[in-house]
Each structure stands twice: as C-alpha cells, then as structure tokens.
Short mmCIF file of C-alpha atoms and ligand atoms in Angstrom, two decimals:
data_model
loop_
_atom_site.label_atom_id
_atom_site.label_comp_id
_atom_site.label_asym_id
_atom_site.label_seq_id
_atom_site.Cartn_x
_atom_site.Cartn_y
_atom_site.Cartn_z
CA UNK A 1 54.38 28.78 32.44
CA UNK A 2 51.58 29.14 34.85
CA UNK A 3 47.33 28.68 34.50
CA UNK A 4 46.34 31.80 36.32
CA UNK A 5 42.52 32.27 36.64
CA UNK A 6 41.52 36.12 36.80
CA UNK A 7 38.07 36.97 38.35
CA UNK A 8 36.94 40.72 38.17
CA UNK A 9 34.08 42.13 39.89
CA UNK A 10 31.61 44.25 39.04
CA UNK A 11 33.37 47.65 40.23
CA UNK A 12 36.63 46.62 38.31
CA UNK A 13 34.45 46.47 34.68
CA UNK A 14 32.15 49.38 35.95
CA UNK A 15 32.42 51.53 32.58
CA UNK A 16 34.73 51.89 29.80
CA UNK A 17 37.78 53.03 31.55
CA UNK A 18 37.87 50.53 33.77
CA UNK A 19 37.40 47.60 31.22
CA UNK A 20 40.44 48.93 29.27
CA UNK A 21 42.64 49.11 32.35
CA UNK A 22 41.59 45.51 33.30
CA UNK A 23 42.50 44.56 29.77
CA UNK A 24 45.89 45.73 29.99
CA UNK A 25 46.27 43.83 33.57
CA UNK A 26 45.22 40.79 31.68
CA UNK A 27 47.59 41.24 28.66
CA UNK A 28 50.45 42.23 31.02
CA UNK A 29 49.80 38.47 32.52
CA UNK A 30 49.24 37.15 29.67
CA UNK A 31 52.94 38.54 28.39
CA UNK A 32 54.77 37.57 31.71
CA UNK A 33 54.30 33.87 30.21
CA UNK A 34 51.08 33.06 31.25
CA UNK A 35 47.61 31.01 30.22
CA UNK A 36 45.25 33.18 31.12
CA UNK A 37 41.38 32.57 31.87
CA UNK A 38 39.06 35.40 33.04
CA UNK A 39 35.61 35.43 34.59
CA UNK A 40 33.73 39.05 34.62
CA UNK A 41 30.66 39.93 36.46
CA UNK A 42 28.04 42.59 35.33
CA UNK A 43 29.17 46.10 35.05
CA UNK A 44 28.91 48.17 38.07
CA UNK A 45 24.95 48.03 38.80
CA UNK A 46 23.87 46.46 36.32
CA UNK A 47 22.82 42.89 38.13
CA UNK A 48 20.58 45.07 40.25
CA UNK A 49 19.22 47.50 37.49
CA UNK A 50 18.31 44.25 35.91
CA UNK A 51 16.20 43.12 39.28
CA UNK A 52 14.66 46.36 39.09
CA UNK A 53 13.21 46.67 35.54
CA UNK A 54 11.95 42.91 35.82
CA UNK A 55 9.98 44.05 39.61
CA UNK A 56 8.42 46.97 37.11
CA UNK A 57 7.16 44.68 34.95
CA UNK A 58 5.88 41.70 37.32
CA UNK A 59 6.19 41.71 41.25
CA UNK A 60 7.14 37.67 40.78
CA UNK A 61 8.70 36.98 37.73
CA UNK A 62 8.96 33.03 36.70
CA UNK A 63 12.77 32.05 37.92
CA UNK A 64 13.61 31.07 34.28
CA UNK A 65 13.06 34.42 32.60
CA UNK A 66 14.62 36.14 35.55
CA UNK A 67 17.81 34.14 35.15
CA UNK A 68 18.16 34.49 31.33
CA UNK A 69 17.42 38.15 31.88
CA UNK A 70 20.13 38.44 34.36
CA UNK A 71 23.09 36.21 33.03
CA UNK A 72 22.97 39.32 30.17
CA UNK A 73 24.47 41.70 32.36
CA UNK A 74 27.54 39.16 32.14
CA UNK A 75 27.31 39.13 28.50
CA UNK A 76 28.05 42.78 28.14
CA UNK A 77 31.06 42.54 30.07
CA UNK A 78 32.47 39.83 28.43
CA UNK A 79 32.18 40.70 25.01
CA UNK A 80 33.57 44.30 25.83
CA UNK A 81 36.49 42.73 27.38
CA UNK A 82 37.51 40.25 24.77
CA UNK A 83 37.18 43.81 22.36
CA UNK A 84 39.38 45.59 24.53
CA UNK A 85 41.89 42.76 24.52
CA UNK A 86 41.96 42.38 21.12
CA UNK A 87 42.73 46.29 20.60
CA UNK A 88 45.84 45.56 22.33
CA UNK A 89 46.77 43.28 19.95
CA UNK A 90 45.88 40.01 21.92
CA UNK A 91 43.73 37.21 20.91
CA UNK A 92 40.94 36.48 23.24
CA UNK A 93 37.73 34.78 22.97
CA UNK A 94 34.60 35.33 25.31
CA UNK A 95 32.04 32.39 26.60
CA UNK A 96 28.95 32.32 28.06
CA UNK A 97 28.72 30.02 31.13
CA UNK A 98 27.08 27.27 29.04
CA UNK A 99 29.62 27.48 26.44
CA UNK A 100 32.35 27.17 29.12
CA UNK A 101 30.87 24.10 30.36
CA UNK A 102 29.39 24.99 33.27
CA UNK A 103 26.73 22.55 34.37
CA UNK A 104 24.22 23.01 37.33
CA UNK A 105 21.06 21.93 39.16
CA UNK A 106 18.27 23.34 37.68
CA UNK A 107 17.11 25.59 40.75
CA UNK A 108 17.05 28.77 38.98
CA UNK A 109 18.25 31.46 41.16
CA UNK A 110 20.30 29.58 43.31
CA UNK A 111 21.73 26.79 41.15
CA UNK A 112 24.61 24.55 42.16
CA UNK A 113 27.27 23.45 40.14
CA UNK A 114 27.56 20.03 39.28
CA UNK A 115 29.98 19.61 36.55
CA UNK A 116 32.46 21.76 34.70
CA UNK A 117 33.54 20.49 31.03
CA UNK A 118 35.44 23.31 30.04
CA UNK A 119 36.70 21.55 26.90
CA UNK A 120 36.19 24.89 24.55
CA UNK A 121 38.44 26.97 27.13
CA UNK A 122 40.92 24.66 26.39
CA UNK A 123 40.53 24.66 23.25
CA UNK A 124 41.29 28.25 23.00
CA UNK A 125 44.15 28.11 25.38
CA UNK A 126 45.68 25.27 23.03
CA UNK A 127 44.93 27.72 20.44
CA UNK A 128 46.77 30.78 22.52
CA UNK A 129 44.04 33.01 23.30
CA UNK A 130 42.38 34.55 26.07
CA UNK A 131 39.82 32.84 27.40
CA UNK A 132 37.08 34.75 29.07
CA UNK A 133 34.03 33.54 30.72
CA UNK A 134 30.62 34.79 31.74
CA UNK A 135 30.46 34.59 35.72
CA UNK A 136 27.57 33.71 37.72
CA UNK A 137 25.93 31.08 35.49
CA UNK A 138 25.54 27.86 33.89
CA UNK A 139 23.22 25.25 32.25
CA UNK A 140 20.83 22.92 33.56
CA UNK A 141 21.61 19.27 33.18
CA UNK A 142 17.90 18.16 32.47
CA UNK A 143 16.22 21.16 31.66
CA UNK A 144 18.47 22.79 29.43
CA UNK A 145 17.77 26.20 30.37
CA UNK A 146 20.12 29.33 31.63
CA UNK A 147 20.26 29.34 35.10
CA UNK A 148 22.18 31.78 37.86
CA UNK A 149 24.47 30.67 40.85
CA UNK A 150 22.84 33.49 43.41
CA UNK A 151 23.96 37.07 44.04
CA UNK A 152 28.09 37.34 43.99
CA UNK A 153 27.63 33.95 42.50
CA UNK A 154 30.91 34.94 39.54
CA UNK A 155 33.23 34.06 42.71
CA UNK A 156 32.17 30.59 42.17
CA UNK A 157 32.21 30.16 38.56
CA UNK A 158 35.93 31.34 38.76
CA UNK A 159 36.83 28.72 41.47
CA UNK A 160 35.19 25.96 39.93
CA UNK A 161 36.46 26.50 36.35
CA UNK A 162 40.48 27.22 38.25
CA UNK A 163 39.80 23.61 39.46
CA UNK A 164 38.36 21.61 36.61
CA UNK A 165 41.46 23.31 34.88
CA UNK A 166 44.15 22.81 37.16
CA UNK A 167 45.01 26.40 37.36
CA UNK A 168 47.87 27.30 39.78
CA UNK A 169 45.88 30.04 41.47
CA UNK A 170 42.77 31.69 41.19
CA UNK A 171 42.77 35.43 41.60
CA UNK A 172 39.55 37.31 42.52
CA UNK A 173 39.73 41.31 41.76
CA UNK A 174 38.23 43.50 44.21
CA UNK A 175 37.57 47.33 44.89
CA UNK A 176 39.65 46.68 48.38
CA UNK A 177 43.55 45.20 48.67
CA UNK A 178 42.17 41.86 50.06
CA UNK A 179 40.36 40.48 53.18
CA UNK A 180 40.67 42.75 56.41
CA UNK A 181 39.57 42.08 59.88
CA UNK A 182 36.54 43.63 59.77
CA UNK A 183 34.49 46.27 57.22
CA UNK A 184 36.80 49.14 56.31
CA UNK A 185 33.67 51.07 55.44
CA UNK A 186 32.83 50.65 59.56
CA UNK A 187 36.19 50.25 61.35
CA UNK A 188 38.81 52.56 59.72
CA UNK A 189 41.66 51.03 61.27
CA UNK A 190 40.70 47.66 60.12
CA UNK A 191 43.43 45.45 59.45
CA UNK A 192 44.47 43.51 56.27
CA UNK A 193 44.71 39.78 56.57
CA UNK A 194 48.07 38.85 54.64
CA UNK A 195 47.26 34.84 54.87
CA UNK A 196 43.70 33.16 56.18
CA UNK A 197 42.88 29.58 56.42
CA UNK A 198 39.39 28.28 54.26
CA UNK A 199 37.36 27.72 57.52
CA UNK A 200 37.44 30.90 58.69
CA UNK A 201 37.44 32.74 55.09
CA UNK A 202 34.04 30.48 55.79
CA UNK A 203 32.71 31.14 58.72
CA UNK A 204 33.41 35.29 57.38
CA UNK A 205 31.58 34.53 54.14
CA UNK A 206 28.75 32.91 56.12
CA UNK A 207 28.58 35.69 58.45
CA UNK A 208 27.66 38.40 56.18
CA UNK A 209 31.52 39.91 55.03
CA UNK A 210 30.67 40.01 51.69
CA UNK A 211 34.12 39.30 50.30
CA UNK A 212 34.05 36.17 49.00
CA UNK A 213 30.84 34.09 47.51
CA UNK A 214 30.22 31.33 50.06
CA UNK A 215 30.33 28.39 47.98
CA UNK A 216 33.30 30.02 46.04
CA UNK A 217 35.18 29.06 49.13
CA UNK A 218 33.90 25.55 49.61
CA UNK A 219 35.05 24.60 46.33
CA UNK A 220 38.00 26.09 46.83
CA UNK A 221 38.43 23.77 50.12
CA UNK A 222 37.41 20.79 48.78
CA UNK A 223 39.97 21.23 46.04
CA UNK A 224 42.56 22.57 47.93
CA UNK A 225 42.84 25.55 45.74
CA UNK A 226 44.60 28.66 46.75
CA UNK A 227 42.71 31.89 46.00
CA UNK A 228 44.21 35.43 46.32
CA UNK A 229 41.49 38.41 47.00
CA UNK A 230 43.41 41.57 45.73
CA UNK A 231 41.91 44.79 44.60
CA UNK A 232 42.14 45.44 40.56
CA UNK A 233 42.99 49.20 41.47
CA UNK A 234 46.47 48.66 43.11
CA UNK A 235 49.14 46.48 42.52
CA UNK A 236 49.74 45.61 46.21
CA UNK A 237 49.79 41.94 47.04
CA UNK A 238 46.49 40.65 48.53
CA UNK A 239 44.88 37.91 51.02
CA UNK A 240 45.78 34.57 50.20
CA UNK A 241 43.52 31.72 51.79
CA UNK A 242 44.79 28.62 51.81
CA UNK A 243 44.24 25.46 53.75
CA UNK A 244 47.34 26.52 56.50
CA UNK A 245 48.02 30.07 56.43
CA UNK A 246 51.30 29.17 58.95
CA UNK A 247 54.22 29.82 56.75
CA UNK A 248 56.72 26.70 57.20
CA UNK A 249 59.92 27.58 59.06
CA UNK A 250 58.59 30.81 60.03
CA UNK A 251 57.39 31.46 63.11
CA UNK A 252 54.76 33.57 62.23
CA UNK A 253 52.19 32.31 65.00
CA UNK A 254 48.59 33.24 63.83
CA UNK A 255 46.61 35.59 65.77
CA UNK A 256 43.58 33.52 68.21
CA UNK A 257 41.13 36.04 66.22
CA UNK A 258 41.18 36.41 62.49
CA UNK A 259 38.33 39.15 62.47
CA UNK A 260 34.65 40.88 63.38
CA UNK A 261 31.90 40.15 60.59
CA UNK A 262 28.29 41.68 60.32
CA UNK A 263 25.69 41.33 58.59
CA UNK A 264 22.52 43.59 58.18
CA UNK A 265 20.86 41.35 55.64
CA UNK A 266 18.66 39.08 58.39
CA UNK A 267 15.53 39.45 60.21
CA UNK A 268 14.21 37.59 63.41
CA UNK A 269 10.80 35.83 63.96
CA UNK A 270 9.51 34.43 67.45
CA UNK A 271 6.89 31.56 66.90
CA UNK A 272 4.86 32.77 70.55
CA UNK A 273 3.17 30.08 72.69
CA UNK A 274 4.08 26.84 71.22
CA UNK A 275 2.70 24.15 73.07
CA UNK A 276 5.56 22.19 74.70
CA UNK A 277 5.29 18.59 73.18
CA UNK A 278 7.04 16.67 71.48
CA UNK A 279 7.20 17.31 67.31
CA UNK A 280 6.25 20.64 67.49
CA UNK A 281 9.82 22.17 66.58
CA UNK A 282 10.21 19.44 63.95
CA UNK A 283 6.79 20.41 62.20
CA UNK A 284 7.59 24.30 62.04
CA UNK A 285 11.04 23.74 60.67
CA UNK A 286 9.48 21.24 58.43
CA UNK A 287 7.27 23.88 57.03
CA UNK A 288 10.34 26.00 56.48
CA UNK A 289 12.11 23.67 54.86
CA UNK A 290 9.62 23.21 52.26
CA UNK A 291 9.04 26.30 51.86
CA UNK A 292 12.92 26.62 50.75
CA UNK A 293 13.98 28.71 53.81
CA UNK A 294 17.31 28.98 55.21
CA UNK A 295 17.29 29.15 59.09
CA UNK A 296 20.59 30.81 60.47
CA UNK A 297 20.26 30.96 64.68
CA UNK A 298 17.47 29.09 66.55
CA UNK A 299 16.51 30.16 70.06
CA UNK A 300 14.01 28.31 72.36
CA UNK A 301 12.60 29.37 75.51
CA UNK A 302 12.48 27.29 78.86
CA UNK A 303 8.50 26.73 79.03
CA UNK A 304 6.77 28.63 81.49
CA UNK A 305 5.74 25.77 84.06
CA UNK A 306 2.01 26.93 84.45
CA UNK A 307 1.26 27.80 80.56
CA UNK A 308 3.06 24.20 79.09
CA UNK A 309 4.24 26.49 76.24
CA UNK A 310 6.80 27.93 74.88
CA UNK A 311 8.62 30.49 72.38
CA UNK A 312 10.79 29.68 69.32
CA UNK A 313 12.56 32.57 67.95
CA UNK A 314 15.08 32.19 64.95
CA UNK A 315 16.82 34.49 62.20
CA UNK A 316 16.71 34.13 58.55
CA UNK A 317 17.51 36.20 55.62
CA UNK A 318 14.90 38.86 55.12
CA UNK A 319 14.30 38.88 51.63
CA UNK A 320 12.34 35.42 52.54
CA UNK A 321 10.42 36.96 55.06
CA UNK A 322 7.16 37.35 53.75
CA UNK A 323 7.45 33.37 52.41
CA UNK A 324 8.04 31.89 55.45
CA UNK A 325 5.65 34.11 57.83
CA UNK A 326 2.93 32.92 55.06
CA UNK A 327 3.66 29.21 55.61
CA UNK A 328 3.58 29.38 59.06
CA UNK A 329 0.26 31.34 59.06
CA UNK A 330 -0.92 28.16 57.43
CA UNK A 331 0.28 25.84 59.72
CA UNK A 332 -1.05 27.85 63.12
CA UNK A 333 -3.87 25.75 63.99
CA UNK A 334 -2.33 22.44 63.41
CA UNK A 335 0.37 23.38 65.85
CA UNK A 336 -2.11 25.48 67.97
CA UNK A 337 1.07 28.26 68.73
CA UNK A 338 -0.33 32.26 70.00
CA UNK A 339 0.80 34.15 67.76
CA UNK A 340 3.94 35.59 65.44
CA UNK A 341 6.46 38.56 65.90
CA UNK A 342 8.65 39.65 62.83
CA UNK A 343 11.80 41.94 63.73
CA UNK A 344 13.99 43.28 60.81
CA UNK A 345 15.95 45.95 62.61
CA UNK A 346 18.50 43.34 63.72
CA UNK A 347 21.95 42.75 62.87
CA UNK A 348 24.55 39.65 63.33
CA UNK A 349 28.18 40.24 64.86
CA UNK A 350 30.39 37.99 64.72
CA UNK A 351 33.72 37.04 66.08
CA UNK A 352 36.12 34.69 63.61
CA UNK A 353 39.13 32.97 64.98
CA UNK A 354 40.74 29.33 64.61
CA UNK A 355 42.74 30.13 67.78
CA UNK A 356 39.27 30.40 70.00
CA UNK A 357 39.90 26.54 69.88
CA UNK A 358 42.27 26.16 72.23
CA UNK A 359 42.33 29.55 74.07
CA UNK A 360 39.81 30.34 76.85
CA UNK A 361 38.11 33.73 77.99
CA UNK A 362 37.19 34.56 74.41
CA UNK A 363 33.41 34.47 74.56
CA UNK A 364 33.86 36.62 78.08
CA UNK A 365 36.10 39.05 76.66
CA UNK A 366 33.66 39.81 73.33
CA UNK A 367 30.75 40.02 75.86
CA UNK A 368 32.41 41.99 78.05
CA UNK A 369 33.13 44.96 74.92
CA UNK A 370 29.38 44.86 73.85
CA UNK A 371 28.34 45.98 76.92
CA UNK A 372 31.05 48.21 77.21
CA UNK A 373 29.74 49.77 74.17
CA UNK A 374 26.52 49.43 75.60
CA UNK A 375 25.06 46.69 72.96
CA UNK A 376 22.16 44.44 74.46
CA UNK A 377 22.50 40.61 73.18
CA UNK A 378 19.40 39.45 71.83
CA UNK A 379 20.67 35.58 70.52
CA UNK A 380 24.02 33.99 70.86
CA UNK A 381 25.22 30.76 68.59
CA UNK A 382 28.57 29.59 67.83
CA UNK A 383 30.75 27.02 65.98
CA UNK A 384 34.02 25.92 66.78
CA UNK A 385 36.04 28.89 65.29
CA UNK A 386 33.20 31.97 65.76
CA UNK A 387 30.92 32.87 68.34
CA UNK A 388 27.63 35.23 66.56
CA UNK A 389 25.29 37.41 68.37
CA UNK A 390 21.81 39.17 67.25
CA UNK A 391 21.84 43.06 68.20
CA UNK A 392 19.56 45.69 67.41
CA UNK A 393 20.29 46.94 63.57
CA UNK A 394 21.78 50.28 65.40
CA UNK A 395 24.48 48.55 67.54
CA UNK A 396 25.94 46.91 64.87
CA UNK A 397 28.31 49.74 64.23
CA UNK A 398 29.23 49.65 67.85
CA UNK A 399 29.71 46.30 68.19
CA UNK A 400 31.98 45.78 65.60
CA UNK A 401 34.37 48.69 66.26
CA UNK A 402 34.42 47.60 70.22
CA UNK A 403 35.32 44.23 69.69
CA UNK A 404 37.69 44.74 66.94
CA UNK A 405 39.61 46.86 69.89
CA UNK A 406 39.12 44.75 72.45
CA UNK A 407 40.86 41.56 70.34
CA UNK A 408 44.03 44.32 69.53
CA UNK A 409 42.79 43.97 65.79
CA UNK A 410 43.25 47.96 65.27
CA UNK A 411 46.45 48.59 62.86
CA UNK A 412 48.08 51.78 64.14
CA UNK A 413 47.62 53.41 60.84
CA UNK A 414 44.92 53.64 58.13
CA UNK A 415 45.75 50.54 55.48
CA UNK A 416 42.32 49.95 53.98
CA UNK A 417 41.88 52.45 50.79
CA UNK A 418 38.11 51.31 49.30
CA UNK A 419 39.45 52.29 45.72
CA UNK A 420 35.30 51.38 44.16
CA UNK A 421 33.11 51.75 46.72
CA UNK A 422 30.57 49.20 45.95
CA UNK A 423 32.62 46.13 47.62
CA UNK A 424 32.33 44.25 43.82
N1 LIG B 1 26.60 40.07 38.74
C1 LIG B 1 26.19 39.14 39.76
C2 LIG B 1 25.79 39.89 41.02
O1 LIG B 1 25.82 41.11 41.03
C3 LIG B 1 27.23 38.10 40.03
C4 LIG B 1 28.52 38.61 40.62
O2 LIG B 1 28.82 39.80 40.56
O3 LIG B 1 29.28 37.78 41.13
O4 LIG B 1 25.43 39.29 41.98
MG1 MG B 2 31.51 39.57 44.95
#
C-alpha cells in the first residue's frame, strides 16, 4: 500500500462535471489499495474573480483581508469534492490549510512555509478516509491569521504536505499530459519531457513556464521527492522530475537542451545617468530591496569617459512596477542619476539544458536562430544550465519557435493536446 498525494488544479475542478470525474479518479486510487491525500485549488477563475471584486471595492486592499478573501475560493472546492466522494460511497474529509497543519511566515500574499503538522490528515488516514486539503494556504506562526502562498501557490502546499507525510509520490493534475519543451499554446510541435531533473524543472519554473509553482519544486529538491505533472483529462503517463532523470542500465543519454521558456509577465527599467562611483548600485538596489522588489536581470553600461556616468537597466515583474519606480523617484537626488525609462513590452526567452555544461557552441547556436528569426537582443544573463535573453514583447513568439528548431526539439507529430485551456 502506497501514500499517493493528488494535487488538482484549477481547470480539473472548473465546474460540476469536472469535480465528479476527479472524484471518481480519486476513488479509483483510493480502491487500487491506496492512502490517498488531495490538495484542490479554486475552481476555474475563481482566484482571479476574487482579485477582481476586492480591486472594485478598494484599489489596495490590507494583505490580511485579501488573503482570507482568497483562501475561500479553495474552500468551495474542497468541500464539493469531499461531497462528491462521499456520493460514491467513500469516506473523505476536507481541511482547510490551517487545519492541515500548514504553518507559514506571516507575509500575507507571499507567505513561506515553515512547518507542516499534519497530525489531523493522519488522523483521518488512520481512520480510512480521504483526506483533502485546501491548497495555497496556511497559518501564521505569530499572528495567527490566514495567509496565501502566492499565485499557483496549491503546487506547494501539495509538495510540502507529500513530504511531512512521507508520501511515495506526489502527483500534480494538469490541463496538459506533463512538462513539454516549450509552450504548446506557441510551438505546436512541442515536445513532451518523459523524465526532467529538479534544476532544470527550476530554472523552467523561474523562467516564466508556468507549470510548476517555483517553490513547489524546491521543496521537492530539498526532500528528494519525486513529483509527476500529468493532465487530469487523460490517462497517459506524465513528466516525472526527479533528482537524475538517467534511467540506470539504460542508455537513455539525456538531450544537452531540456527546453525554450518565456515569460511575458516582466518589464524593464533603465536608471539613466548614474554617476559612476562607488555605492551607487548598492544604494538603488538597496531601495529595491526594501521596497520588497524582486530584481530578475541587471545590465550596466561601460561609463561614457567624458560624462563619469552611467546607465543601470534591470527587469522585474511588472505588477511591482509602479512600487519600485516610486521608490526610486524618492531616492533621485541623493544619488543625483538623469532620469528613468520604464519598458513593459518586453519578454524573457530562455534556453534550459543540464547538458550546456559540458557542451560548447550553445550560446552561439541560440544567438545565431534569433537573428535568423530576426529577434534583436536587448539583455543577456545566464546560469549554469540556461542562458535568458530580453526581446521585444512581439518576438517572443519568434524566438521561441526558432530556437526550439534550431536545438532539434520539434517532435515530428503533434503530441501536446491542451485538454483545459487555462494551463491550471
Ligand atoms: N487558486 C490559486 C491561484 O489561482 C492557487 C493555485 O491555483 O495554485 O493562484
Ligand atoms: Mg498551477
């Protein structure tokens, strides 16, 4: 008898139907011999219908009554689900995130996990039920209150409950039959990934493919979990990551590139004429940082000789645009820079691969399809196992589909079927 750990997405529980259907997938586990323990996310839209009403109501609502308002959309599908179980003649019980034991930071929004005592799942596993859990949320340890673990954030909650468990696997339901090498929705000949290592599942999750939550896979690392990414429409087998995705005694040799990310969700802004001293840098990323501001690529300009100055340009997400062009406002006289430029039509593209390690000519070969598609390179930064570029928000498209084809990722026939549409 296994611990299997379901997690279903939003597009899996969108509406009636599709709650039943998951229901009998769950049973049907449950049958086969199975403990079974499911996280949910809001149905369909909901999470963002939520975001909506609350932006009709206030244009900044306090974090704390945003989170308890969101972690309700959870609620609903939980409840529902442990209904439709127990039509089919199983027992199952549902939990909020608190109840489960999940236990956070109190950053509402964005909380981390810092604990999971799931001692009432157990309970009603002991007890032979169904467990099922509200996704994407938790408790504060000193505060008390409701908080949320950030958009996709169920991925997460399912992870770090499989681990505090001991589960044998964690399986995350999607509206697509697992990871592929790049966007189906861009790249129809886009290539399922049968077996992918945690770094690069990563490096993908950092670089916009909106698969997998990116902290999800972190705790998955650390804990050496294996999670399967399978769609809830099809009974095909998925993408496993795992910490080697070589198969022993095989000699399945991994390809040097695992796949093409994007990401639209970024903007750029160029800090002009800053005075080429010492500290300067420091203080604007200071200001950034305190301002709560993620910084993804950094780019500084040699100074011009005659001027002593210089320009910093560097990408962040766009929703915290408006924050951090505020701060640094503030902060313009002290460092005595010209003057800011804000660019959201940009996009990130970038190449994934453990292989680039140890093979040359890969950085020359993905430079040399953008500008065979004709894509200008506005920034370049890499790691070890990717190498990302900024391009206008209209070359993404390009980009992607000419170096997926120049790195022989194209599959010779149509595999991906995007059975929701949403990506949940
Ligand atoms: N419902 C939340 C969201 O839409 C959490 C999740 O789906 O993982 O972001
Ligand atoms: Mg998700």
């Amino acid at each position: 008898m296994a611990l299997v750990v379901q997690k279903y997405g939003g597009s899996s529980v969108a509406d009636a139907a599709c709650i039943k259907r998951v229901a009998q997938r769950i049973v049907a586990t449950k049958k086969a011999g199975n403990d079974v323990v499911v996280i949910v996310s809001a149905m369909g839209d909901t999470t963002d219908e939520l975001l909506e009403l609350a932006q009709q109501v206030s244009p900044l609502p306090p974090g704390r009554e945003l989170d308890m308002l969101l972690t309700s959309g959870e609620r609903i599908s939980m409840a529902l689900l442990a209904m439709a179980i127990a039509n089919l003649g199983q027992e199952a019980r549902s939990f909020t995130g608190s109840q489960a034991g999940v236990i956070t930071d109190s950053t509402h929004g964005k909380a981390r996990i810092i604990d999971v005592t799931p001692g009432r799942i157990r309970g009603a596993l002991d007890d032979g039920q169904i467990a099922i859990v509200a996704g994407f949320q938790g408790v504060s340890q000193d505060t008390k209150d409701i908080t949320t673990l950030g958009r996709g954030g169920s991925d997460t909650t399912a992870v770090a409950l499989a681990a505090a468990l001991g589960a044998d696997v964690c399986e995350i339901y999607t509206d697509v039959d697992g990871i592929f090498t790049a966007d189906p929705r861009i790249v129809r000949t886009a290539r399922q990934i049968p077996r992918i290592s945690y770094e690069e599942t990563l490096e993908m999750a950092a670089c916009g493919a909106r698969i997998l939550h990116l902290r999800c896979v972190e705790y998955a690392r650390r804990f050496n979990l294996p999670i399967h990414v399978r769609s809830s429409f099809s009974t095909r087998e998925g993408t496993w990551v795992v910490s080697d995705p070589n198969i022993e005694g095989t000699e399945m040799e991994q390809p040097i590139i695992s796949g093409v990310a994007h990401d639209r969700s970024e903007a750029k802004i160029t800090v002009v004429g800053v005075p080429d001293k010492v500290g300067e840098a420091a203080a604007i990323f200071k200001t950034l940082a305190d301002a709560e501001i993620n910084i993804d690529m950094i780019v500084q300009n040699v100074s011009a000789a005659a001027t002593g100055r210089t320009d910093i340009s560097f990408t962040l997400p766009t929703n915290d645009s408006q924050t951090a062009l505020t701060a640094l406002k503030k902060m313009q006289s002290e460092v005595g820079f010209e003057k800011l430029l804000y660019d959201d039509q940009i996009g990130k593209v970038s190449l994934i691969g453990a292989g680039m390690r140890s093979h040359p000519g890969v950085t020359a070969k993905f430079f040399g399809a953008l500008a065979d598609a004709g894509v200008n390179i506005e920034m370049i930064s890499t790691s070890e196992i990717r190498i990302s570029v900024v391009v206008g928000q209209n070359d993404v498209d390009a980009a992607v589909t000419s170096a997926h084809r120049a790195f022989d990722l194209d599959s010779d026939q149509v595999e991906a079927v995007v059975y929701g549409g949403t990506g949940r």
